[in-house]
Each structure stands twice: as C-alpha cells, then as structure tokens.
Amino acid sequence: MLKKSILCSISNTLMFLFLLFLVGACGDSGVGGAGGAGGATGSGGSAGSGGSQQSQGSAASEKTQYISIATASLGGSYYPIGVGMAEVFAANIGNIDTTVEVTGGATENPKLVGTRDSDIGITNANLAYAAYHGSGIFSEKAYPDVRMMFGGVAPGTIHIVVKADSNILTYSDLVGRKVAVGPQGGGGLSLLPDLFGIYNFTMADIRPSYMSYDEGVQAVIDGHVEAALVQAPHPAPAIKNIQGSGVNFRLLELDAADREAFLAEYPYYNEVDLPADIYGTDNDIHTIGSSNVVIINANVDEELVYQMTRAIFENLTEIYAVHPSAASISLATAVNEMIPMHPGAMRYFKEAGAAGAV
C-alpha cells in the first residue's frame, strides 16, 4: 500500500513539473516572437515614422519590401548616388530593405533592370533608349520592361585627351591610332561608335585599349597610348590629374556643323560646352554628353515607386550631398519620356507639378 502511495505521489509530481514546463515554454515563445517582430519592425518603422509607437505597430503588420539598385564600380558617381538613394529610402519609407549593387555599370544595368535581376539601375540615357527599343548594342535583345524613374542626373561628358604636341587634331585623326577607350562595359563604348560614324569610321579602325579612365589618361602621359576617352561628369578627376601633372594636353572638339549633325541623328545626347577655366584650356571646349538617368523595372509596385520617388525629390539636400553629379537632379529635368515613365514615378511628378508631367 505504501509502495502504491509513493508511486502515485511521484506520478503527480512529474505531471505537475511537466505542466510547469509547458506553461514556461509557451510564455517564452510569446515573448520571443514579440521581441523578434518588434526588433525588426522597430528599425524599419522608426526610419519611416520617426519612431512613434503607433507607426511601428502598423508597420509590424506590413511585409518588408526588398529593392536592389544596380550602380557601377567603386570610384565613380553611380555607386555613391545609389547609396544616397538607399539611405533616403530607409529614412522615409517603412519596411524597406535596399541593396546597393556594384555592377559593370551603364551598359550592364539596363539588362539587369530589364530582367529584374535588379529593380532600379543608373545608366546613360542613350542606353536606356537602346535597351527599351532593342537598338544599338541591344539590337539582339530588347528589354521592354525597362521604365524611366527619373532623368536629369549630370551628363557623362565626352572628353578625348591627347598630348599638346600630338598630331591628332580632330576625331578623324584617331583612325589607326592606339586609343584608351575606357573599361569593358563602360558607357563610352556605346557612344563612340555613334560618334565615329559622323566621321565615317568605326571602332575597327582604331586600336582600342580597355582600361579605367584614370589608367587611360596616365597611359597618355606615359606615351603608351595616343589618346584617351573619359566619359564622366565634369570636372572629371582623370582630366584634372593630367592638368596637375605638368604635361601639356589638349581636348578634342566637335565643330558646330558636326555636332549639329550628330545631335540631329541621336537626339538622346546633349551638347556640352566646357568653359576654359574648368581644365585651364586655351578656349571653351565644344563636345557632347549623354545624360544619366535612373531606370526601374515596369513590374515594381506602383505605390512603392511613388513612395521612393517622393522620398528622393522631397529630400534632395541629402541626395546632393553624396556626389557632385547628383546636384543636377531636380523637378525641372526629372520627367524624361524617351522611354515610358513608370506610372508610380509619374504620379508623384504630376502631384509635384514637375515640368513635362501631364
């Protein structure tokens, strides 16, 4: 009898401990779940709402939205602009997680955005046009899902630099010469064939050398190439380097008739006049450039695109601070319909009264 009583007591004790364990486990699970959700939402919620408990609470029920921005290699203007955009998104939109991607740059980005391997990308206007229409370097495959988010980013100005004593005086003189044409995948490689066509020669008529713009200008200084292309917003650091080197140099120009003919055939480029005091040249340099634009995939949610566009254009001071070339971004030049605008972006521009938003 005593044995049976002892066994019963042990059984009751074990059952009591088991029930205590279950209660404790359920309580731990509830606390941990709330803490996890609160921690994740708190970060995104405070960025979008200034940290109010009500905003964090509503954001907790929203799904995190993941966005990727295709930029270029480090050291140029695309990457810091992408970082600036991501920071503005984080500070003004709840539950957004933005990745800034280092890519091959202007030539690769329309492909990445067109296939939605990236959501947003920065590129040259001419490349956005070619990707959407399936022309130029994209003649084998069009990317019809590329949309314009906004234009007006500072143009990539064409600089062709030679030594002052070079017998290369015009673009036609580049035929047969060794020319540093920038990195593989750089935006200048899509522009040069168009430019050379005005002078009735092609890329096959020069001896191209592929290297960074800094390396190309240094190769001119060292005598390893005879000319170098730099396509970058001015003042371009690579050109400033040769200016500071003590080596006398010149920049090739387009005469008025040639530039007019070029722009008539390729309206997505723009004329650029470089004042003499930018690089210490003897006169203003008359050249061309391709404006930079921000593109986005057509399938990115319209409301999210509206929010991202609003965040950028209502926080331009923060965007301007990331790189000098961002200073040209404004409502006056944001609408660019050389390819279709994303409806989310256009919705914001209409509300804001941007030029051309009808």
mmCIF file of C-alpha atoms in Angstrom:
data_model
loop_
_atom_site.group_PDB
_atom_site.id
_atom_site.type_symbol
_atom_site.label_atom_id
_atom_site.label_comp_id
_atom_site.label_asym_id
_atom_site.label_seq_id
_atom_site.Cartn_x
_atom_site.Cartn_y
_atom_site.Cartn_z
ATOM 1 C CA MET A 1 0.000 0.000 0.000
ATOM 2 C CA LEU A 2 2.862 2.305 0.959
ATOM 3 C CA LYS A 3 4.597 1.451 -2.327
ATOM 4 C CA LYS A 4 1.463 2.323 -4.304
ATOM 5 C CA SER A 5 1.127 5.663 -2.480
ATOM 6 C CA ILE A 6 4.754 6.553 -3.184
ATOM 7 C CA LEU A 7 4.345 5.755 -6.893
ATOM 8 C CA CYS A 8 1.178 7.870 -7.061
ATOM 9 C CA SER A 9 2.953 10.794 -5.393
ATOM 10 C CA ILE A 10 5.865 10.558 -7.833
ATOM 11 C CA SER A 11 3.453 10.406 -10.764
ATOM 12 C CA ASN A 12 1.595 13.513 -9.581
ATOM 13 C CA THR A 13 4.850 15.382 -9.047
ATOM 14 C CA LEU A 14 6.097 14.552 -12.541
ATOM 15 C CA MET A 15 2.783 15.642 -14.055
ATOM 16 C CA PHE A 16 2.984 18.949 -12.138
ATOM 17 C CA LEU A 17 6.550 19.585 -13.346
ATOM 18 C CA PHE A 18 5.552 18.730 -16.926
ATOM 19 C CA LEU A 19 2.672 21.233 -16.788
ATOM 20 C CA LEU A 20 5.033 23.889 -15.415
ATOM 21 C CA PHE A 21 7.411 23.193 -18.312
ATOM 22 C CA LEU A 22 4.610 23.614 -20.886
ATOM 23 C CA VAL A 23 3.485 26.909 -19.390
ATOM 24 C CA GLY A 24 7.044 28.186 -19.318
ATOM 25 C CA ALA A 25 7.682 27.135 -22.922
ATOM 26 C CA CYS A 26 4.539 28.863 -24.193
ATOM 27 C CA GLY A 27 5.422 32.010 -22.272
ATOM 28 C CA ASP A 28 8.980 32.067 -23.676
ATOM 29 C CA SER A 29 7.661 31.588 -27.207
ATOM 30 C CA GLY A 30 5.271 34.520 -26.880
ATOM 31 C CA VAL A 31 7.935 36.863 -25.517
ATOM 32 C CA GLY A 32 10.496 35.835 -28.108
ATOM 33 C CA GLY A 33 8.060 36.271 -31.019
ATOM 34 C CA ALA A 34 7.031 39.724 -29.938
ATOM 35 C CA GLY A 35 10.630 40.767 -29.404
ATOM 36 C CA GLY A 36 11.689 39.493 -32.806
ATOM 37 C CA ALA A 37 8.898 41.262 -34.648
ATOM 38 C CA GLY A 38 9.348 44.421 -32.620
ATOM 39 C CA GLY A 39 13.088 44.498 -33.256
ATOM 40 C CA ALA A 40 12.794 44.046 -36.994
ATOM 41 C CA THR A 41 9.897 46.447 -37.340
ATOM 42 C CA GLY A 42 11.353 48.973 -34.954
ATOM 43 C CA SER A 43 14.280 49.587 -37.259
ATOM 44 C CA GLY A 44 12.138 49.994 -40.377
ATOM 45 C CA GLY A 45 9.305 51.716 -38.521
ATOM 46 C CA SER A 46 11.489 54.364 -36.938
ATOM 47 C CA ALA A 47 13.067 55.155 -40.295
ATOM 48 C CA GLY A 48 9.686 55.800 -41.862
ATOM 49 C CA SER A 49 7.817 57.329 -38.942
ATOM 50 C CA GLY A 50 10.250 58.987 -36.607
ATOM 51 C CA GLY A 51 9.788 56.117 -34.136
ATOM 52 C CA SER A 52 6.193 56.599 -32.979
ATOM 53 C CA GLN A 53 4.698 53.519 -31.336
ATOM 54 C CA GLN A 54 1.566 53.751 -33.480
ATOM 55 C CA SER A 55 3.553 53.820 -36.741
ATOM 56 C CA GLN A 56 5.753 50.956 -35.572
ATOM 57 C CA GLY A 57 2.682 48.971 -34.694
ATOM 58 C CA SER A 58 1.084 49.407 -38.109
ATOM 59 C CA ALA A 59 4.399 48.767 -39.870
ATOM 60 C CA ALA A 60 4.720 45.485 -37.961
ATOM 61 C CA SER A 61 1.816 44.130 -39.980
ATOM 62 C CA GLU A 62 3.418 45.113 -43.299
ATOM 63 C CA LYS A 63 5.717 42.890 -45.298
ATOM 64 C CA THR A 64 9.315 44.011 -45.795
ATOM 65 C CA GLN A 65 9.888 45.225 -49.349
ATOM 66 C CA TYR A 66 13.255 44.353 -50.894
ATOM 67 C CA ILE A 67 14.761 46.662 -53.502
ATOM 68 C CA SER A 68 18.098 46.410 -55.321
ATOM 69 C CA ILE A 69 19.900 49.279 -57.060
ATOM 70 C CA ALA A 70 22.410 48.491 -59.834
ATOM 71 C CA THR A 71 25.213 51.080 -59.855
ATOM 72 C CA ALA A 72 28.788 50.579 -61.124
ATOM 73 C CA SER A 73 32.295 50.026 -59.827
ATOM 74 C CA LEU A 74 33.565 51.940 -56.818
ATOM 75 C CA GLY A 75 35.200 55.277 -57.517
ATOM 76 C CA GLY A 76 32.625 56.648 -59.946
ATOM 77 C CA SER A 77 29.426 58.616 -59.394
ATOM 78 C CA TYR A 78 26.859 55.814 -59.742
ATOM 79 C CA TYR A 79 27.704 53.945 -56.537
ATOM 80 C CA PRO A 80 27.508 56.904 -54.115
ATOM 81 C CA ILE A 81 24.258 58.067 -55.745
ATOM 82 C CA GLY A 82 22.839 54.574 -55.220
ATOM 83 C CA VAL A 83 23.932 54.631 -51.585
ATOM 84 C CA GLY A 84 22.315 58.042 -51.132
ATOM 85 C CA MET A 85 19.050 56.762 -52.580
ATOM 86 C CA ALA A 86 19.109 53.731 -50.274
ATOM 87 C CA GLU A 87 19.686 55.946 -47.229
ATOM 88 C CA VAL A 88 16.804 58.226 -48.181
ATOM 89 C CA PHE A 89 14.524 55.209 -48.660
ATOM 90 C CA ALA A 90 15.471 53.829 -45.233
ATOM 91 C CA ALA A 91 14.819 57.169 -43.555
ATOM 92 C CA ASN A 92 11.468 57.860 -45.207
ATOM 93 C CA ILE A 93 9.789 54.565 -46.131
ATOM 94 C CA GLY A 94 8.795 51.941 -43.588
ATOM 95 C CA ASN A 95 9.751 48.290 -44.022
ATOM 96 C CA ILE A 96 12.116 48.666 -46.967
ATOM 97 C CA ASP A 97 15.411 46.832 -47.305
ATOM 98 C CA THR A 98 17.602 48.218 -50.103
ATOM 99 C CA THR A 99 20.738 46.611 -51.512
ATOM 100 C CA VAL A 100 23.207 48.724 -53.498
ATOM 101 C CA GLU A 101 24.935 46.528 -56.079
ATOM 102 C CA VAL A 102 28.372 47.004 -57.630
ATOM 103 C CA THR A 103 27.923 46.157 -61.336
ATOM 104 C CA GLY A 104 29.559 46.566 -64.727
ATOM 105 C CA GLY A 105 27.947 49.994 -64.989
ATOM 106 C CA ALA A 106 25.914 51.822 -67.604
ATOM 107 C CA THR A 107 25.960 49.068 -70.234
ATOM 108 C CA GLU A 108 25.071 46.203 -67.891
ATOM 109 C CA ASN A 109 22.437 47.950 -65.795
ATOM 110 C CA PRO A 110 19.629 48.078 -68.423
ATOM 111 C CA LYS A 111 19.935 44.294 -68.801
ATOM 112 C CA LEU A 112 19.792 43.784 -65.032
ATOM 113 C CA VAL A 113 16.746 46.020 -64.681
ATOM 114 C CA GLY A 114 15.074 44.627 -67.808
ATOM 115 C CA THR A 115 15.243 41.088 -66.430
ATOM 116 C CA ARG A 116 14.570 42.285 -62.873
ATOM 117 C CA ASP A 117 17.817 40.867 -61.608
ATOM 118 C CA SER A 118 17.894 44.401 -60.198
ATOM 119 C CA ASP A 119 14.883 46.608 -59.529
ATOM 120 C CA ILE A 120 16.487 50.011 -60.138
ATOM 121 C CA GLY A 121 19.564 50.999 -62.137
ATOM 122 C CA ILE A 122 21.556 54.043 -63.166
ATOM 123 C CA THR A 123 22.605 54.311 -66.799
ATOM 124 C CA ASN A 124 23.111 56.630 -69.754
ATOM 125 C CA ALA A 125 20.005 57.954 -71.482
ATOM 126 C CA ASN A 126 21.091 56.545 -74.837
ATOM 127 C CA LEU A 127 21.494 53.069 -73.329
ATOM 128 C CA ALA A 128 18.074 53.204 -71.680
ATOM 129 C CA TYR A 129 16.599 54.118 -75.069
ATOM 130 C CA ALA A 130 18.509 51.367 -76.881
ATOM 131 C CA ALA A 131 17.572 48.706 -74.306
ATOM 132 C CA TYR A 132 13.863 49.506 -74.466
ATOM 133 C CA HIS A 133 13.752 49.674 -78.280
ATOM 134 C CA GLY A 134 16.201 46.844 -78.982
ATOM 135 C CA SER A 135 18.581 49.037 -80.966
ATOM 136 C CA GLY A 136 22.301 49.718 -80.970
ATOM 137 C CA ILE A 137 24.202 47.378 -78.671
ATOM 138 C CA PHE A 138 20.871 45.833 -77.634
ATOM 139 C CA SER A 139 19.813 45.012 -81.194
ATOM 140 C CA GLU A 140 19.907 41.266 -80.477
ATOM 141 C CA LYS A 141 17.590 41.529 -77.478
ATOM 142 C CA ALA A 142 15.256 44.300 -76.337
ATOM 143 C CA TYR A 143 14.266 44.873 -72.718
ATOM 144 C CA PRO A 144 10.678 46.186 -72.914
ATOM 145 C CA ASP A 145 10.200 46.130 -69.136
ATOM 146 C CA VAL A 146 12.686 48.964 -68.644
ATOM 147 C CA ARG A 147 10.930 52.129 -67.467
ATOM 148 C CA MET A 148 12.139 55.619 -66.656
ATOM 149 C CA MET A 149 12.089 56.525 -62.973
ATOM 150 C CA PHE A 150 13.673 59.955 -63.435
ATOM 151 C CA GLY A 151 16.197 61.774 -65.577
ATOM 152 C CA GLY A 152 18.367 64.802 -65.086
ATOM 153 C CA VAL A 153 21.406 63.213 -63.451
ATOM 154 C CA ALA A 154 24.549 65.083 -64.559
ATOM 155 C CA PRO A 155 25.662 64.140 -68.085
ATOM 156 C CA GLY A 156 28.618 61.923 -68.754
ATOM 157 C CA THR A 157 30.637 64.397 -70.802
ATOM 158 C CA ILE A 158 32.853 63.094 -73.605
ATOM 159 C CA HIS A 159 36.497 64.090 -73.166
ATOM 160 C CA ILE A 160 39.112 62.878 -75.659
ATOM 161 C CA VAL A 161 42.525 63.881 -74.339
ATOM 162 C CA VAL A 162 45.825 63.932 -76.240
ATOM 163 C CA LYS A 163 49.205 65.490 -75.572
ATOM 164 C CA ALA A 164 49.522 69.076 -76.734
ATOM 165 C CA ASP A 165 52.187 68.202 -79.318
ATOM 166 C CA SER A 166 50.159 65.294 -80.785
ATOM 167 C CA ASN A 167 49.307 65.408 -84.486
ATOM 168 C CA ILE A 168 45.802 64.177 -83.585
ATOM 169 C CA LEU A 169 43.831 67.360 -84.193
ATOM 170 C CA THR A 170 40.329 66.044 -84.958
ATOM 171 C CA TYR A 171 38.314 62.886 -84.426
ATOM 172 C CA SER A 172 39.187 61.747 -87.947
ATOM 173 C CA ASP A 173 42.834 61.628 -86.912
ATOM 174 C CA LEU A 174 42.086 58.811 -84.463
ATOM 175 C CA VAL A 175 41.983 56.297 -87.337
ATOM 176 C CA GLY A 176 44.808 53.803 -86.921
ATOM 177 C CA ARG A 177 45.794 55.167 -83.503
ATOM 178 C CA LYS A 178 46.044 53.425 -80.142
ATOM 179 C CA VAL A 179 43.213 54.819 -78.028
ATOM 180 C CA ALA A 180 42.287 54.064 -74.410
ATOM 181 C CA VAL A 181 38.514 53.683 -74.652
ATOM 182 C CA GLY A 182 37.616 53.098 -71.002
ATOM 183 C CA PRO A 183 36.716 49.886 -69.179
ATOM 184 C CA GLN A 184 34.869 46.953 -70.679
ATOM 185 C CA GLY A 185 31.163 47.602 -70.131
ATOM 186 C CA GLY A 186 31.649 51.346 -69.733
ATOM 187 C CA GLY A 187 29.061 53.698 -71.179
ATOM 188 C CA GLY A 188 31.553 55.325 -73.530
ATOM 189 C CA LEU A 189 31.817 52.132 -75.564
ATOM 190 C CA SER A 190 28.236 52.559 -76.729
ATOM 191 C CA LEU A 191 28.713 56.224 -77.585
ATOM 192 C CA LEU A 192 31.975 56.043 -79.540
ATOM 193 C CA PRO A 193 30.547 54.055 -82.493
ATOM 194 C CA ASP A 194 27.837 56.696 -82.911
ATOM 195 C CA LEU A 195 30.374 59.498 -82.717
ATOM 196 C CA PHE A 196 32.870 57.861 -85.064
ATOM 197 C CA GLY A 197 30.067 57.277 -87.568
ATOM 198 C CA ILE A 198 29.796 61.037 -88.128
ATOM 199 C CA TYR A 199 33.394 60.890 -89.388
ATOM 200 C CA ASN A 200 32.827 57.736 -91.461
ATOM 201 C CA PHE A 201 34.912 55.277 -89.478
ATOM 202 C CA THR A 202 34.215 52.577 -86.882
ATOM 203 C CA MET A 203 35.742 51.062 -83.760
ATOM 204 C CA ALA A 204 37.522 48.584 -86.027
ATOM 205 C CA ASP A 205 39.530 51.480 -87.471
ATOM 206 C CA ILE A 206 41.272 52.311 -84.191
ATOM 207 C CA ARG A 207 43.436 50.209 -81.889
ATOM 208 C CA PRO A 208 41.380 50.168 -78.688
ATOM 209 C CA SER A 209 42.899 49.613 -75.283
ATOM 210 C CA TYR A 210 40.493 48.796 -72.451
ATOM 211 C CA MET A 211 41.329 50.296 -69.077
ATOM 212 C CA SER A 212 39.869 52.608 -66.463
ATOM 213 C CA TYR A 213 39.671 56.309 -67.254
ATOM 214 C CA ASP A 214 42.416 57.121 -64.749
ATOM 215 C CA GLU A 215 44.662 54.463 -66.267
ATOM 216 C CA GLY A 216 43.883 55.679 -69.793
ATOM 217 C CA VAL A 217 44.913 59.254 -69.037
ATOM 218 C CA GLN A 218 48.053 58.019 -67.286
ATOM 219 C CA ALA A 219 48.829 55.953 -70.392
ATOM 220 C CA VAL A 220 48.651 59.174 -72.450
ATOM 221 C CA ILE A 221 51.059 60.835 -70.023
ATOM 222 C CA ASP A 222 53.440 57.853 -70.230
ATOM 223 C CA GLY A 223 53.199 57.603 -74.022
ATOM 224 C CA HIS A 224 51.629 54.126 -74.046
ATOM 225 C CA VAL A 225 48.538 55.323 -75.945
ATOM 226 C CA GLU A 226 47.999 58.345 -78.163
ATOM 227 C CA ALA A 227 44.556 59.377 -76.936
ATOM 228 C CA ALA A 228 42.185 58.505 -74.113
ATOM 229 C CA LEU A 229 38.441 58.675 -73.677
ATOM 230 C CA VAL A 230 36.960 59.867 -70.415
ATOM 231 C CA GLN A 231 33.174 59.881 -70.169
ATOM 232 C CA ALA A 232 32.317 61.434 -66.828
ATOM 233 C CA PRO A 233 30.552 64.461 -65.359
ATOM 234 C CA HIS A 234 32.819 67.465 -65.462
ATOM 235 C CA PRO A 235 35.153 68.311 -63.935
ATOM 236 C CA ALA A 236 36.409 64.753 -64.427
ATOM 237 C CA PRO A 237 39.069 63.687 -61.903
ATOM 238 C CA ALA A 238 41.053 61.884 -64.609
ATOM 239 C CA ILE A 239 41.355 65.086 -66.661
ATOM 240 C CA LYS A 240 42.205 67.071 -63.540
ATOM 241 C CA ASN A 241 45.030 64.578 -62.986
ATOM 242 C CA ILE A 242 46.699 65.368 -66.298
ATOM 243 C CA GLN A 243 46.110 69.063 -65.682
ATOM 244 C CA GLY A 244 48.048 68.749 -62.429
ATOM 245 C CA SER A 245 50.779 66.540 -63.871
ATOM 246 C CA GLY A 246 52.632 69.305 -65.706
ATOM 247 C CA VAL A 247 52.090 67.540 -69.049
ATOM 248 C CA ASN A 248 50.628 69.844 -71.695
ATOM 249 C CA PHE A 249 47.455 68.426 -73.190
ATOM 250 C CA ARG A 250 44.524 69.196 -75.459
ATOM 251 C CA LEU A 251 40.906 68.084 -75.598
ATOM 252 C CA LEU A 252 39.396 67.261 -78.984
ATOM 253 C CA GLU A 253 36.329 69.233 -80.046
ATOM 254 C CA LEU A 254 33.436 68.874 -82.453
ATOM 255 C CA ASP A 255 32.910 71.765 -84.810
ATOM 256 C CA ALA A 256 29.444 73.290 -84.908
ATOM 257 C CA ALA A 257 28.283 71.535 -88.087
ATOM 258 C CA ASP A 258 29.448 68.088 -86.941
ATOM 259 C CA ARG A 259 27.852 68.467 -83.533
ATOM 260 C CA GLU A 260 24.583 69.643 -85.048
ATOM 261 C CA ALA A 261 24.524 66.653 -87.414
ATOM 262 C CA PHE A 262 25.308 64.269 -84.572
ATOM 263 C CA LEU A 263 22.568 65.583 -82.301
ATOM 264 C CA ALA A 264 20.045 65.559 -85.145
ATOM 265 C CA GLU A 265 20.694 61.849 -85.675
ATOM 266 C CA TYR A 266 20.975 60.947 -81.967
ATOM 267 C CA PRO A 267 18.601 63.230 -80.038
ATOM 268 C CA TYR A 268 19.158 61.419 -76.729
ATOM 269 C CA TYR A 269 22.629 63.010 -76.440
ATOM 270 C CA ASN A 270 23.174 66.629 -75.480
ATOM 271 C CA GLU A 271 25.627 69.343 -76.363
ATOM 272 C CA VAL A 272 28.136 70.264 -73.668
ATOM 273 C CA ASP A 273 30.401 73.300 -73.619
ATOM 274 C CA LEU A 274 33.280 73.135 -71.152
ATOM 275 C CA PRO A 275 34.387 76.605 -70.006
ATOM 276 C CA ALA A 276 38.129 77.148 -70.426
ATOM 277 C CA ASP A 277 38.664 77.629 -66.709
ATOM 278 C CA ILE A 278 37.498 74.093 -65.839
ATOM 279 C CA TYR A 279 40.700 72.478 -67.132
ATOM 280 C CA GLY A 280 42.801 75.520 -67.995
ATOM 281 C CA THR A 281 42.341 75.069 -71.748
ATOM 282 C CA ASP A 282 43.012 77.851 -74.248
ATOM 283 C CA ASN A 283 39.321 78.091 -75.164
ATOM 284 C CA ASP A 284 35.931 76.644 -74.321
ATOM 285 C CA ILE A 285 35.677 73.021 -75.450
ATOM 286 C CA HIS A 286 32.622 72.114 -77.542
ATOM 287 C CA THR A 287 31.710 68.476 -77.035
ATOM 288 C CA ILE A 288 28.740 66.226 -76.272
ATOM 289 C CA GLY A 289 27.481 64.093 -73.439
ATOM 290 C CA SER A 290 24.875 61.548 -72.537
ATOM 291 C CA SER A 291 22.677 62.463 -69.618
ATOM 292 C CA ASN A 292 22.439 59.897 -66.877
ATOM 293 C CA VAL A 293 19.052 58.554 -65.863
ATOM 294 C CA VAL A 294 17.562 56.253 -63.245
ATOM 295 C CA ILE A 295 15.573 53.351 -64.656
ATOM 296 C CA ILE A 296 13.269 50.860 -62.946
ATOM 297 C CA ASN A 297 11.558 47.617 -63.851
ATOM 298 C CA ALA A 298 7.954 48.009 -65.004
ATOM 299 C CA ASN A 299 6.743 45.379 -62.527
ATOM 300 C CA VAL A 300 7.881 47.133 -59.355
ATOM 301 C CA ASP A 301 4.771 48.004 -57.344
ATOM 302 C CA GLU A 302 3.314 51.373 -58.365
ATOM 303 C CA GLU A 303 2.694 52.558 -54.799
ATOM 304 C CA LEU A 304 6.261 51.679 -53.777
ATOM 305 C CA VAL A 305 7.684 53.522 -56.796
ATOM 306 C CA TYR A 306 5.564 56.541 -55.876
ATOM 307 C CA GLN A 307 6.922 56.450 -52.317
ATOM 308 C CA MET A 308 10.534 56.058 -53.460
ATOM 309 C CA THR A 309 10.248 58.886 -55.988
ATOM 310 C CA ARG A 310 8.666 61.155 -53.392
ATOM 311 C CA ALA A 311 11.360 60.270 -50.863
ATOM 312 C CA ILE A 312 14.115 61.270 -53.302
ATOM 313 C CA PHE A 313 12.616 64.525 -54.529
ATOM 314 C CA GLU A 314 11.496 65.673 -51.092
ATOM 315 C CA ASN A 315 14.975 65.034 -49.689
ATOM 316 C CA LEU A 316 17.209 66.382 -52.447
ATOM 317 C CA THR A 317 19.591 68.027 -49.979
ATOM 318 C CA GLU A 318 20.617 64.569 -48.751
ATOM 319 C CA ILE A 319 20.953 63.302 -52.342
ATOM 320 C CA TYR A 320 23.084 66.308 -53.374
ATOM 321 C CA ALA A 321 25.498 65.624 -50.529
ATOM 322 C CA VAL A 322 26.564 62.202 -51.826
ATOM 323 C CA HIS A 323 28.288 63.265 -55.079
ATOM 324 C CA PRO A 324 28.651 66.479 -57.138
ATOM 325 C CA SER A 325 26.963 64.910 -60.164
ATOM 326 C CA ALA A 326 23.758 64.488 -58.136
ATOM 327 C CA ALA A 327 23.377 68.257 -57.855
ATOM 328 C CA SER A 328 21.648 68.433 -61.244
ATOM 329 C CA ILE A 329 18.690 66.292 -60.120
ATOM 330 C CA SER A 330 15.570 68.440 -59.935
ATOM 331 C CA LEU A 331 11.880 68.502 -60.782
ATOM 332 C CA ALA A 332 12.719 70.658 -63.795
ATOM 333 C CA THR A 333 14.527 67.793 -65.558
ATOM 334 C CA ALA A 334 13.118 64.688 -63.851
ATOM 335 C CA VAL A 335 10.462 63.787 -66.435
ATOM 336 C CA ASN A 336 12.080 62.151 -69.453
ATOM 337 C CA GLU A 337 9.761 60.270 -71.784
ATOM 338 C CA MET A 338 12.262 58.963 -74.314
ATOM 339 C CA ILE A 339 11.032 55.643 -72.904
ATOM 340 C CA PRO A 340 7.803 55.218 -70.898
ATOM 341 C CA MET A 341 7.826 56.629 -67.383
ATOM 342 C CA HIS A 342 6.876 54.266 -64.569
ATOM 343 C CA PRO A 343 3.312 55.225 -63.527
ATOM 344 C CA GLY A 344 4.317 55.397 -59.866
ATOM 345 C CA ALA A 345 7.013 57.955 -60.618
ATOM 346 C CA MET A 346 4.777 59.939 -62.970
ATOM 347 C CA ARG A 347 2.060 60.035 -60.335
ATOM 348 C CA TYR A 348 4.418 61.821 -57.966
ATOM 349 C CA PHE A 349 5.706 64.217 -60.646
ATOM 350 C CA LYS A 350 2.144 65.221 -61.542
ATOM 351 C CA GLU A 351 1.358 65.923 -57.894
ATOM 352 C CA ALA A 352 4.582 67.908 -57.512
ATOM 353 C CA GLY A 353 3.980 69.941 -60.686
ATOM 354 C CA ALA A 354 7.193 68.759 -62.347
ATOM 355 C CA ALA A 355 7.973 70.120 -65.790
ATOM 356 C CA GLY A 356 6.533 67.880 -68.524
ATOM 357 C CA ALA A 357 4.332 65.844 -66.167
ATOM 358 C CA VAL A 358 0.945 65.841 -67.881
#
